[in-house]
PDB file of C-alpha atoms and ligand atoms in Angstrom:
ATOM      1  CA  UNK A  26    -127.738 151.378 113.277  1.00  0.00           C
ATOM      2  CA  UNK A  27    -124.242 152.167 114.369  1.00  0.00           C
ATOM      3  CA  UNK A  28    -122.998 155.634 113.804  1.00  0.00           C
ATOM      4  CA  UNK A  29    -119.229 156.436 114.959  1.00  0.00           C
ATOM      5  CA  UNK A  30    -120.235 159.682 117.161  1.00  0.00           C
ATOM      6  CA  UNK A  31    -124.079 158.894 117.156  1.00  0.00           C
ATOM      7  CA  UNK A  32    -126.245 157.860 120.203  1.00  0.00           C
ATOM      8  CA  UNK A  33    -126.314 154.200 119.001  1.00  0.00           C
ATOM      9  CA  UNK A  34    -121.830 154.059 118.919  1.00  0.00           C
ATOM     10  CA  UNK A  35    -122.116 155.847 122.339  1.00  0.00           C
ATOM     11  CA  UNK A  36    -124.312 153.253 123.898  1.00  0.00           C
ATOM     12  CA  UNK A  37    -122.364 150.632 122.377  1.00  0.00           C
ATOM     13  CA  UNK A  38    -118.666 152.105 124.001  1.00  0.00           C
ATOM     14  CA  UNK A  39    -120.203 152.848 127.449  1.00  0.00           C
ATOM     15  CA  UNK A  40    -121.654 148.725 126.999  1.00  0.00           C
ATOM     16  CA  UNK A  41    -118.233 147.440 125.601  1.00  0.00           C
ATOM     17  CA  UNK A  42    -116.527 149.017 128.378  1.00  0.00           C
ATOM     18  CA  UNK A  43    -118.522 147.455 131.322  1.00  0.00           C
ATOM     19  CA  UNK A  44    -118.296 144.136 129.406  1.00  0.00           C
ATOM     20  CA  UNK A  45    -114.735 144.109 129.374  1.00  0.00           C
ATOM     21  CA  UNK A  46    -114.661 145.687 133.190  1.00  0.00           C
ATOM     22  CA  UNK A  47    -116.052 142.573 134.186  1.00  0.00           C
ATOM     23  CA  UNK A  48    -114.514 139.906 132.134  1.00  0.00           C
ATOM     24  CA  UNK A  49    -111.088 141.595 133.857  1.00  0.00           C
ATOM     25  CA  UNK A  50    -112.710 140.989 137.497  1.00  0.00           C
ATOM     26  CA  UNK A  51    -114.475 137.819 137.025  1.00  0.00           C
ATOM     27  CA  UNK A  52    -110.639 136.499 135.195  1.00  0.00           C
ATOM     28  CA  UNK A  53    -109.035 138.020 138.209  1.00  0.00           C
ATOM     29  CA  UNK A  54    -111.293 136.220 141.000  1.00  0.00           C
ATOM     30  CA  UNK A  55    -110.990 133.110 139.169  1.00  0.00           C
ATOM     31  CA  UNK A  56    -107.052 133.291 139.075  1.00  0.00           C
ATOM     32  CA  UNK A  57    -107.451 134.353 142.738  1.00  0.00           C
ATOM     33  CA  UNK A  58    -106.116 137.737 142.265  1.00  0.00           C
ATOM     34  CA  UNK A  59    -108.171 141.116 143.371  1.00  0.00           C
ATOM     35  CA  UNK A  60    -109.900 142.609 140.301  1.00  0.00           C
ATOM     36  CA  UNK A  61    -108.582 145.975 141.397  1.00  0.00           C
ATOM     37  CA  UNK A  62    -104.542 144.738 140.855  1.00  0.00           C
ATOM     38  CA  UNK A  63    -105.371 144.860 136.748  1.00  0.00           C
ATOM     39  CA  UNK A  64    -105.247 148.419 135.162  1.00  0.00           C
ATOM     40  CA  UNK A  65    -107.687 148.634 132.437  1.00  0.00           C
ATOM     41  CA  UNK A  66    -105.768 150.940 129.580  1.00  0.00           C
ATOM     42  CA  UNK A  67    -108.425 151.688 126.801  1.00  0.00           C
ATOM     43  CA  UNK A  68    -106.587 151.915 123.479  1.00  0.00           C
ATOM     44  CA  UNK A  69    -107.526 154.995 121.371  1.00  0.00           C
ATOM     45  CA  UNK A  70    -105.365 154.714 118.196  1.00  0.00           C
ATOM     46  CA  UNK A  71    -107.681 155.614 115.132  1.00  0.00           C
ATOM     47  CA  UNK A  72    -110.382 156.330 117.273  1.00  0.00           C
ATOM     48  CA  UNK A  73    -111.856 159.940 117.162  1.00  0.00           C
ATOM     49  CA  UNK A  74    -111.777 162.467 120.383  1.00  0.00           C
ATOM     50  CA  UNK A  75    -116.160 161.625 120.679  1.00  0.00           C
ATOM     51  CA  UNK A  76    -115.666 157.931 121.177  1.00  0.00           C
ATOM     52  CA  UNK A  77    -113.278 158.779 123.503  1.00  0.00           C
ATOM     53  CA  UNK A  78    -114.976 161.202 125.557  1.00  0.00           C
ATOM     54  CA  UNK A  79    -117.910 158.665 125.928  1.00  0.00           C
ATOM     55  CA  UNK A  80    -115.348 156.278 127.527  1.00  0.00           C
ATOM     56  CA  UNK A  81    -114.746 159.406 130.144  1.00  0.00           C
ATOM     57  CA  UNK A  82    -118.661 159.866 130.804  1.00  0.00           C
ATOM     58  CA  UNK A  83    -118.129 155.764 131.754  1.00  0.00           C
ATOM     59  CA  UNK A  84    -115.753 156.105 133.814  1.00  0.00           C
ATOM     60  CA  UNK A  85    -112.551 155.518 132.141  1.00  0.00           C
ATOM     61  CA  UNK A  86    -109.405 157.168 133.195  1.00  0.00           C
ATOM     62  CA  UNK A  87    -106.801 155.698 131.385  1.00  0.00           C
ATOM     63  CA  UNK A  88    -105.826 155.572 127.751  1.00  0.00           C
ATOM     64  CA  UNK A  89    -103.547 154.598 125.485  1.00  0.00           C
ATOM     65  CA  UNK A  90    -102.479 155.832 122.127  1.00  0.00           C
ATOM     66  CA  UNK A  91     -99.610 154.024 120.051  1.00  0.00           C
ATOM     67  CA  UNK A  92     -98.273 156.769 117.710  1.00  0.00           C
ATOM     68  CA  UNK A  93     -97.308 160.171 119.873  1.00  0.00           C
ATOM     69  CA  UNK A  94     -97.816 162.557 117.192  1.00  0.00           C
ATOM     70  CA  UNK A  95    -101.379 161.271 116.802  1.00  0.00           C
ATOM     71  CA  UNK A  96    -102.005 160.826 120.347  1.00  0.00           C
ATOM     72  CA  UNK A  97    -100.621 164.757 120.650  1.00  0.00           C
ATOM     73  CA  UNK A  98    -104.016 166.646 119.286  1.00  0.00           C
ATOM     74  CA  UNK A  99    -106.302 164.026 121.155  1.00  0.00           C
ATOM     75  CA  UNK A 100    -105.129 164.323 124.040  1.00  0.00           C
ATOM     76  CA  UNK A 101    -104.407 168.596 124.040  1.00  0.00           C
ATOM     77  CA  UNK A 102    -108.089 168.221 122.918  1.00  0.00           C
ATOM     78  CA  UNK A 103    -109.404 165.977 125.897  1.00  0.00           C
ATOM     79  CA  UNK A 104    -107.465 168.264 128.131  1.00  0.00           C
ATOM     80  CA  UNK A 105    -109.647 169.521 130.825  1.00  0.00           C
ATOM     81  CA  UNK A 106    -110.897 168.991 134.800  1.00  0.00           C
ATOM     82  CA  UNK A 107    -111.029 165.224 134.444  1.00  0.00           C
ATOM     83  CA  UNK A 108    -107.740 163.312 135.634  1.00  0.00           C
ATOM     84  CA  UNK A 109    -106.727 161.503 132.635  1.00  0.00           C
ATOM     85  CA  UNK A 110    -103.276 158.863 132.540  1.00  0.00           C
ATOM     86  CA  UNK A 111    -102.468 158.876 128.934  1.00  0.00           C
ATOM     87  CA  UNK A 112    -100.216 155.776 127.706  1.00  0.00           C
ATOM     88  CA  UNK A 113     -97.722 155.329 125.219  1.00  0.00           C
ATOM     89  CA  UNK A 114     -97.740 152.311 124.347  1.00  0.00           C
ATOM     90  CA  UNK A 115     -96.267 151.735 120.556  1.00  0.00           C
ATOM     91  CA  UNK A 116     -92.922 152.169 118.909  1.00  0.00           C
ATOM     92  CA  UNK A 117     -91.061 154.944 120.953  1.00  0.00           C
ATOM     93  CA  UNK A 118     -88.142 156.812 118.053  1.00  0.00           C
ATOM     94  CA  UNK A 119     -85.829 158.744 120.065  1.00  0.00           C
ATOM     95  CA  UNK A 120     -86.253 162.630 118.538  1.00  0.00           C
ATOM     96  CA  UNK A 121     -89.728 162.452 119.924  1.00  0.00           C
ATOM     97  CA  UNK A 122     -88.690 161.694 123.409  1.00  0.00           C
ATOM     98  CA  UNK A 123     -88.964 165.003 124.679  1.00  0.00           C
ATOM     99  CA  UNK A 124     -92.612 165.210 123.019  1.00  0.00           C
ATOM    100  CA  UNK A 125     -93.432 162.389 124.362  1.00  0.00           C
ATOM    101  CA  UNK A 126     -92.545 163.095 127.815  1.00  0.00           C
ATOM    102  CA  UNK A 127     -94.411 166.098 127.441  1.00  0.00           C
ATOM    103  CA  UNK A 128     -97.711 163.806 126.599  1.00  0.00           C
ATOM    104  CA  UNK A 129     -97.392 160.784 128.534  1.00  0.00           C
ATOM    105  CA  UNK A 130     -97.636 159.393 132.544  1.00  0.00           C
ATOM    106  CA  UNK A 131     -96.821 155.696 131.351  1.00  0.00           C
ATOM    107  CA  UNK A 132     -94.200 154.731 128.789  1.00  0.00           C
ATOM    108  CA  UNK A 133     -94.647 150.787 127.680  1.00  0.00           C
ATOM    109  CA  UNK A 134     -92.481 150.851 124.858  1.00  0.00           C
ATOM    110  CA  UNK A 135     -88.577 151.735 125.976  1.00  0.00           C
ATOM    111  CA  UNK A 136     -86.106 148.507 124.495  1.00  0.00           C
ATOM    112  CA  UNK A 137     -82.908 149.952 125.280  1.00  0.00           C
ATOM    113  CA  UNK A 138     -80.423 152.069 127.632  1.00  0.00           C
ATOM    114  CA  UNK A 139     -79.976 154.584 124.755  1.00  0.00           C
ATOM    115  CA  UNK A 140     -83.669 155.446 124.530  1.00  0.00           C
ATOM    116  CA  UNK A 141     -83.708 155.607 128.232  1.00  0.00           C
ATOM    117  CA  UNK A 142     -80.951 157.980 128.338  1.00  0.00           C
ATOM    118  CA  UNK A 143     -82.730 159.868 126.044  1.00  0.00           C
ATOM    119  CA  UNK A 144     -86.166 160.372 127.762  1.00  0.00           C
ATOM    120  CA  UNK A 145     -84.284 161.093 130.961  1.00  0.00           C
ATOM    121  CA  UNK A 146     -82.616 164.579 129.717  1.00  0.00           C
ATOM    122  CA  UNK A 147     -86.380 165.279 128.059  1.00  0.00           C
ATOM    123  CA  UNK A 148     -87.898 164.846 131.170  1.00  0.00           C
ATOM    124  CA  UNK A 149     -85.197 166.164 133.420  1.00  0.00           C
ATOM    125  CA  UNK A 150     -85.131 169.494 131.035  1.00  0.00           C
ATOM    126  CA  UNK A 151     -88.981 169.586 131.407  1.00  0.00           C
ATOM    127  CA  UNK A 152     -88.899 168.680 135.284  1.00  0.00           C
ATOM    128  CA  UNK A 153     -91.191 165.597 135.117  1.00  0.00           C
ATOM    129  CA  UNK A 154     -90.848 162.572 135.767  1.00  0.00           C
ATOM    130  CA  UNK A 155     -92.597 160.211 133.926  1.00  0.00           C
ATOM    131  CA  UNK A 156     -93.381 155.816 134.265  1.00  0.00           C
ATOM    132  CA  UNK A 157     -91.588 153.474 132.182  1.00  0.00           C
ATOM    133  CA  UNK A 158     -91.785 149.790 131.307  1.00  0.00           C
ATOM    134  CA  UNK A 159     -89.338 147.704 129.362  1.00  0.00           C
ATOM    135  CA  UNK A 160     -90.408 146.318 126.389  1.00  0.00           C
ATOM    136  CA  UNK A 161     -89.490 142.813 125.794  1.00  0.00           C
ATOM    137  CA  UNK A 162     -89.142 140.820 122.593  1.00  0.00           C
ATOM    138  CA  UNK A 163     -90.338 137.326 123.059  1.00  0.00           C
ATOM    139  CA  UNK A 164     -91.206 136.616 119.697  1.00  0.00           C
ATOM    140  CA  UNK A 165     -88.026 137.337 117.871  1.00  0.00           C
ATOM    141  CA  UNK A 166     -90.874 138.910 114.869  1.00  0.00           C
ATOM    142  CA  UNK A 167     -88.629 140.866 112.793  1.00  0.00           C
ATOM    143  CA  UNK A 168     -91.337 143.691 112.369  1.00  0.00           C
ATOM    144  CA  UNK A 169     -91.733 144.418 116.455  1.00  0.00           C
ATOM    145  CA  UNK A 170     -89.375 146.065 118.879  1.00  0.00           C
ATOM    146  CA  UNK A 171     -88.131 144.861 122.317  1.00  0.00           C
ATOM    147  CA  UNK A 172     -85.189 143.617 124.032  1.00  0.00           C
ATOM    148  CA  UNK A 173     -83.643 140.813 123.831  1.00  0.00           C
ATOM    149  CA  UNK A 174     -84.811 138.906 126.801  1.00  0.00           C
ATOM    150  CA  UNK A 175     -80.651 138.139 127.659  1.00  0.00           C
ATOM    151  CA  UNK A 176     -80.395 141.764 127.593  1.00  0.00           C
ATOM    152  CA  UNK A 177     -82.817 142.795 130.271  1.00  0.00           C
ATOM    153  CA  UNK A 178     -80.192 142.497 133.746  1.00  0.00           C
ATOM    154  CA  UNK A 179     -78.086 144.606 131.642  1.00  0.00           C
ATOM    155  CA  UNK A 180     -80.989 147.183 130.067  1.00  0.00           C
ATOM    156  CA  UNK A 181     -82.167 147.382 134.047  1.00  0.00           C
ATOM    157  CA  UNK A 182     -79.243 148.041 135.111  1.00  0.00           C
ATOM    158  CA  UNK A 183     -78.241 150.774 132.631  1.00  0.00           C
ATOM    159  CA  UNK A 184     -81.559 152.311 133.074  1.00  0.00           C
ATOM    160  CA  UNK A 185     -81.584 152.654 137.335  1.00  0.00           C
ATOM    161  CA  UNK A 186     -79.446 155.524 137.809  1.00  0.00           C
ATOM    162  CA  UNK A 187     -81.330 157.323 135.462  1.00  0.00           C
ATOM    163  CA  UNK A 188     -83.695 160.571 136.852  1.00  0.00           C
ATOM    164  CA  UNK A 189     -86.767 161.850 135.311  1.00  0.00           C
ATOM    165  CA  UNK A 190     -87.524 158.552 134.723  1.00  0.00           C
ATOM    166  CA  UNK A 191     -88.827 155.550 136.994  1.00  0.00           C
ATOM    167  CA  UNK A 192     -89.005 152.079 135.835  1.00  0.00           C
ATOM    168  CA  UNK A 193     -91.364 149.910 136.857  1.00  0.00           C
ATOM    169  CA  UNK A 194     -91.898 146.352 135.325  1.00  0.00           C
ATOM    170  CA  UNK A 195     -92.222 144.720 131.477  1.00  0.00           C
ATOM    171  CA  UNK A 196     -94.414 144.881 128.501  1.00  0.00           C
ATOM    172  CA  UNK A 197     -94.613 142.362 125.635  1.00  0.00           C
ATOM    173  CA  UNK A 198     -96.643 141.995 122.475  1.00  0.00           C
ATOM    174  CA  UNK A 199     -96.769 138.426 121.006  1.00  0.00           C
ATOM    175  CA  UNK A 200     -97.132 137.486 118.376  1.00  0.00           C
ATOM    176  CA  UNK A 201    -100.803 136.693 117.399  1.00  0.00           C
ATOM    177  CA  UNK A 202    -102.763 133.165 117.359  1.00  0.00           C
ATOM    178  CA  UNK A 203    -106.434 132.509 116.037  1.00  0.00           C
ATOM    179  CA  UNK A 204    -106.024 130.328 119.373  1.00  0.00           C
ATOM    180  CA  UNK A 205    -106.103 132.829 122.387  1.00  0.00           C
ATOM    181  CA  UNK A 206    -104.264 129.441 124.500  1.00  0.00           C
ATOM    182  CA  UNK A 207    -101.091 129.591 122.567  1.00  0.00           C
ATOM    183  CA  UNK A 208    -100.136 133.583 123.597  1.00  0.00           C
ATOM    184  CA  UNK A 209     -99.931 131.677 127.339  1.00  0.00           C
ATOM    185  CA  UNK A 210     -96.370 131.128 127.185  1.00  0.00           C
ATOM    186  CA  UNK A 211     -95.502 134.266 126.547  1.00  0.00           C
ATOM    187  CA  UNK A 212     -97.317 135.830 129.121  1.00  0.00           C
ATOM    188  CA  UNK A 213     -96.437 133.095 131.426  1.00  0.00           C
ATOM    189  CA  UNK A 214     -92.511 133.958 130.649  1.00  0.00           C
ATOM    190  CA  UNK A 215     -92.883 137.485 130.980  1.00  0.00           C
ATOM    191  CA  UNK A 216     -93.937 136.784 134.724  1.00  0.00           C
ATOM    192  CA  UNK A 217     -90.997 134.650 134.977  1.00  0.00           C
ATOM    193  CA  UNK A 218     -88.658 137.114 133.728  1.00  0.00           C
ATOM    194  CA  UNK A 219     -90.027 140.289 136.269  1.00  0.00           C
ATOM    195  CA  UNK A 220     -89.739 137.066 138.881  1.00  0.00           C
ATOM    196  CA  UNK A 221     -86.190 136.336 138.188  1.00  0.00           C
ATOM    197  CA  UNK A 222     -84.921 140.055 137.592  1.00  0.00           C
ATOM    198  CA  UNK A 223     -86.453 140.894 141.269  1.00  0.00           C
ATOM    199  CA  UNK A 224     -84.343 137.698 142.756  1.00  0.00           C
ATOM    200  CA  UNK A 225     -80.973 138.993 140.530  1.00  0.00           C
ATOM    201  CA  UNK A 226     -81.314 142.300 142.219  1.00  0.00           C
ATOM    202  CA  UNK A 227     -83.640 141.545 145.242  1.00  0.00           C
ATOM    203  CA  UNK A 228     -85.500 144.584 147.185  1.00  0.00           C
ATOM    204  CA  UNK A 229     -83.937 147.371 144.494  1.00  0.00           C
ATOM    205  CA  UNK A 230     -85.952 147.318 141.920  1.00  0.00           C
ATOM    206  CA  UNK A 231     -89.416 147.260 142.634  1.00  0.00           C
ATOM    207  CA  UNK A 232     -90.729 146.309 139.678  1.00  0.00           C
ATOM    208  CA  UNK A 233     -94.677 145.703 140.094  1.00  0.00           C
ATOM    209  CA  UNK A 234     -95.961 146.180 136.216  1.00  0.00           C
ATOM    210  CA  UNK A 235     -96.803 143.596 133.670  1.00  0.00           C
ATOM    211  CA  UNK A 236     -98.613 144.967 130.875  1.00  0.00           C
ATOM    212  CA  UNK A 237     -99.655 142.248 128.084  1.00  0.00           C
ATOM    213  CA  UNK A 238    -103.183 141.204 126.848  1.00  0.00           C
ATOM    214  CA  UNK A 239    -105.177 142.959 124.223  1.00  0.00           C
ATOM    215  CA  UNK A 240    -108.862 142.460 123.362  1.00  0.00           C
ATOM    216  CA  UNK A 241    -108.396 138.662 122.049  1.00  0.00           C
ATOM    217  CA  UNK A 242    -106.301 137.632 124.805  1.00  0.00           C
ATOM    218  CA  UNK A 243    -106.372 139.605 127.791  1.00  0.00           C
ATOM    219  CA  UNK A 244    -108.107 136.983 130.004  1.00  0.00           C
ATOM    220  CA  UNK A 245    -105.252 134.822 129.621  1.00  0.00           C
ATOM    221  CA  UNK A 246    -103.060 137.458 130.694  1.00  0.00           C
ATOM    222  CA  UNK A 247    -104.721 138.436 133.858  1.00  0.00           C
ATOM    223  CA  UNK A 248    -104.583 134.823 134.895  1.00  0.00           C
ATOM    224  CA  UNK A 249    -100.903 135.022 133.934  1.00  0.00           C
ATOM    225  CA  UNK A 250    -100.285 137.939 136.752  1.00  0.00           C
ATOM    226  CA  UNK A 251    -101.204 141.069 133.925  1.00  0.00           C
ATOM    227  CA  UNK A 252    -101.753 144.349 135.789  1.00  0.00           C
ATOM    228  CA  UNK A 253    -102.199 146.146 132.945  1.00  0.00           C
ATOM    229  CA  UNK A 254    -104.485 145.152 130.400  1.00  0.00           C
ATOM    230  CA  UNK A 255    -104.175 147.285 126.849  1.00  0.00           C
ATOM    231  CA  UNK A 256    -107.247 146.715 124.910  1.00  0.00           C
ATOM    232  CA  UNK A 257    -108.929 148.495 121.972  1.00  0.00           C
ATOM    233  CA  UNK A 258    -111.338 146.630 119.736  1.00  0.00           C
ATOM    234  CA  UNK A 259    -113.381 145.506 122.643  1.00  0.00           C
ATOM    235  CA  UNK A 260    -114.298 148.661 123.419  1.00  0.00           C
ATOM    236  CA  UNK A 261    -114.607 151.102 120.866  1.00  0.00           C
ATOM    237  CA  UNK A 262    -115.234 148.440 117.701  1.00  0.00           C
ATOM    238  CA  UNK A 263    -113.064 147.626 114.776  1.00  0.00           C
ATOM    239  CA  UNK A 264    -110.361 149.334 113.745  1.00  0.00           C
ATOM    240  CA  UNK A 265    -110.878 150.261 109.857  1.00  0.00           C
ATOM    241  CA  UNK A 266    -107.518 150.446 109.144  1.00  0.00           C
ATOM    242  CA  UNK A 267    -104.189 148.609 110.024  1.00  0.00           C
ATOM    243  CA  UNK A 268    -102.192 150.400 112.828  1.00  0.00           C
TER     244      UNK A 268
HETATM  245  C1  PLP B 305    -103.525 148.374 119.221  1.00  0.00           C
HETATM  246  C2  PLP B 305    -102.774 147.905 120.395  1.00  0.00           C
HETATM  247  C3  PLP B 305    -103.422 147.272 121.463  1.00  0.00           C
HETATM  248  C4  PLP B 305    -104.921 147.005 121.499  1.00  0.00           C
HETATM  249  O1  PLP B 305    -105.287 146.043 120.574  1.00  0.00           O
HETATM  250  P1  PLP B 305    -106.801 145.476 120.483  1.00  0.00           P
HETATM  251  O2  PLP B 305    -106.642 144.184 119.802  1.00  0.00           O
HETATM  252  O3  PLP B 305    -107.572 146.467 119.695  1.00  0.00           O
HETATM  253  O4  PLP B 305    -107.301 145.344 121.859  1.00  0.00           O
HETATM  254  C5  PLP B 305    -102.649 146.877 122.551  1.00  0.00           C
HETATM  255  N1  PLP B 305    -101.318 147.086 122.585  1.00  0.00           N
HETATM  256  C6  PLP B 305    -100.663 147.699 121.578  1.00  0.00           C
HETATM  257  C7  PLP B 305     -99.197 147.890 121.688  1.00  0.00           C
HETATM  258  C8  PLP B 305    -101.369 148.113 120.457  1.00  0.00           C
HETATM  259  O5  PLP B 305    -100.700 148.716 119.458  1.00  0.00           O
END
């Protein structure tokens, strides 16, 4: 029987996560890549401090929460020897910037200049500096956030002579398909649109990040060029309520 924080759940998280360790690698040899260029960031949302820890005990140094004031008491809690790299990765609003540069190594969710701006003073006034990728709307969904993919020269642009914080490549979330195939295109033109902000600005930016693929897609992504995977159900089990 599964328990949430019982020996059975435990055995289950530490089993999930080696399954989905080698999906990444075996995706990423087949695509010709090295299995070490994709990130695996384990997404905690809803998921209690225990099932976390037992992804720690396997191994697993990076997480991701989507909410920051939810992700703030897991992640004083988990705080301790181990080297965690704790990701935001949802909905960023900008009068929890300074909390959230407080929390967070890895920002996936900044859209705009503004918001930008805005974690730069937090994390200049708190003498951090702290990763950022620009999230990208490819799905034109009303309900998610992004830029405007005809914004993004201008968003970069805004965004580089800002301190405190470093940008360093895209995130999108697509919409979602039964059929894992049909997210392709999405991750395909996420590549393309690193690719062709590199050749608009060529040797400044140094953008190196694309984070897209979740649980039901992520293979896809990896053979799209993903080096960063963000994937929660896989690991620690079904989420019981929406997020
Ligand atoms: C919840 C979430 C994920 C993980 O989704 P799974 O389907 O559980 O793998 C990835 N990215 C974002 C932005 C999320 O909110």
């Amino acid at each position: 029987m599964d328990t949430p924080n019982g020996q059975c759940g435990d055995v289950r998280i530490a089993e999930n996560l080696a399954n989905v360790r080698a999906r990444i690698a075996d995706a990423a040899r087949a695509a010709g890549r090295e299995p070490e260029a994709v990130r695996l960031v384990a997404i905690t949302k809803t998921f209690p401090v225990a099932a976390i820890s037992v992804a720690i005990s396997s191994g697993q140094t990076r997480f991701g929460e989507n909410r920051v004031q939810e992700a703030e008491s897991k992640i004083r809690e988990l705080a301790g020897p181990q080297q965690l790299e704790w990701h935001l990765v949802g909905h960023l609003q900008s009068n929890k910037a300074r909390k959230a540069c407080e929390l967070f190594d890895v920002i996936h969710s900044i859209d705009s200049v503004r918001l930008a701006a805005r974690l730069s003073q937090a994390c200049l006034e708190l003498g951090k500096c702290v990763s950022i990728l620009l999230q990208v709307d490819l799905g034109h969904e009303e309900s998610k956030f992004g830029a405007d993919p005809a914004q993004l020269l201008a968003i970069v642009d805004g965004i580089a002579g800002l301190r405190g914080i470093h940008l360093d490549g895209l995130m999108t979330l697509p919409p979602f398909f039964e059929e894992p195939e049909r997210v392709r295109p999405y991750f395909t033109r996420l590549r393309e649109l690193l690719e062709s902000l590199e050749s608009e600005r060529p040797g400044c930016l140094g953008l190196r990040h694309l984070s897209m693929g979740m649980s039901h897609d992520f293979e896809i992504a990896v053979q799209e060029g993903a080096t960063m995977v963000r994937i929660g159900s896989s690991i620690f089990g079904a989420r019981t309520h929406a997020h």
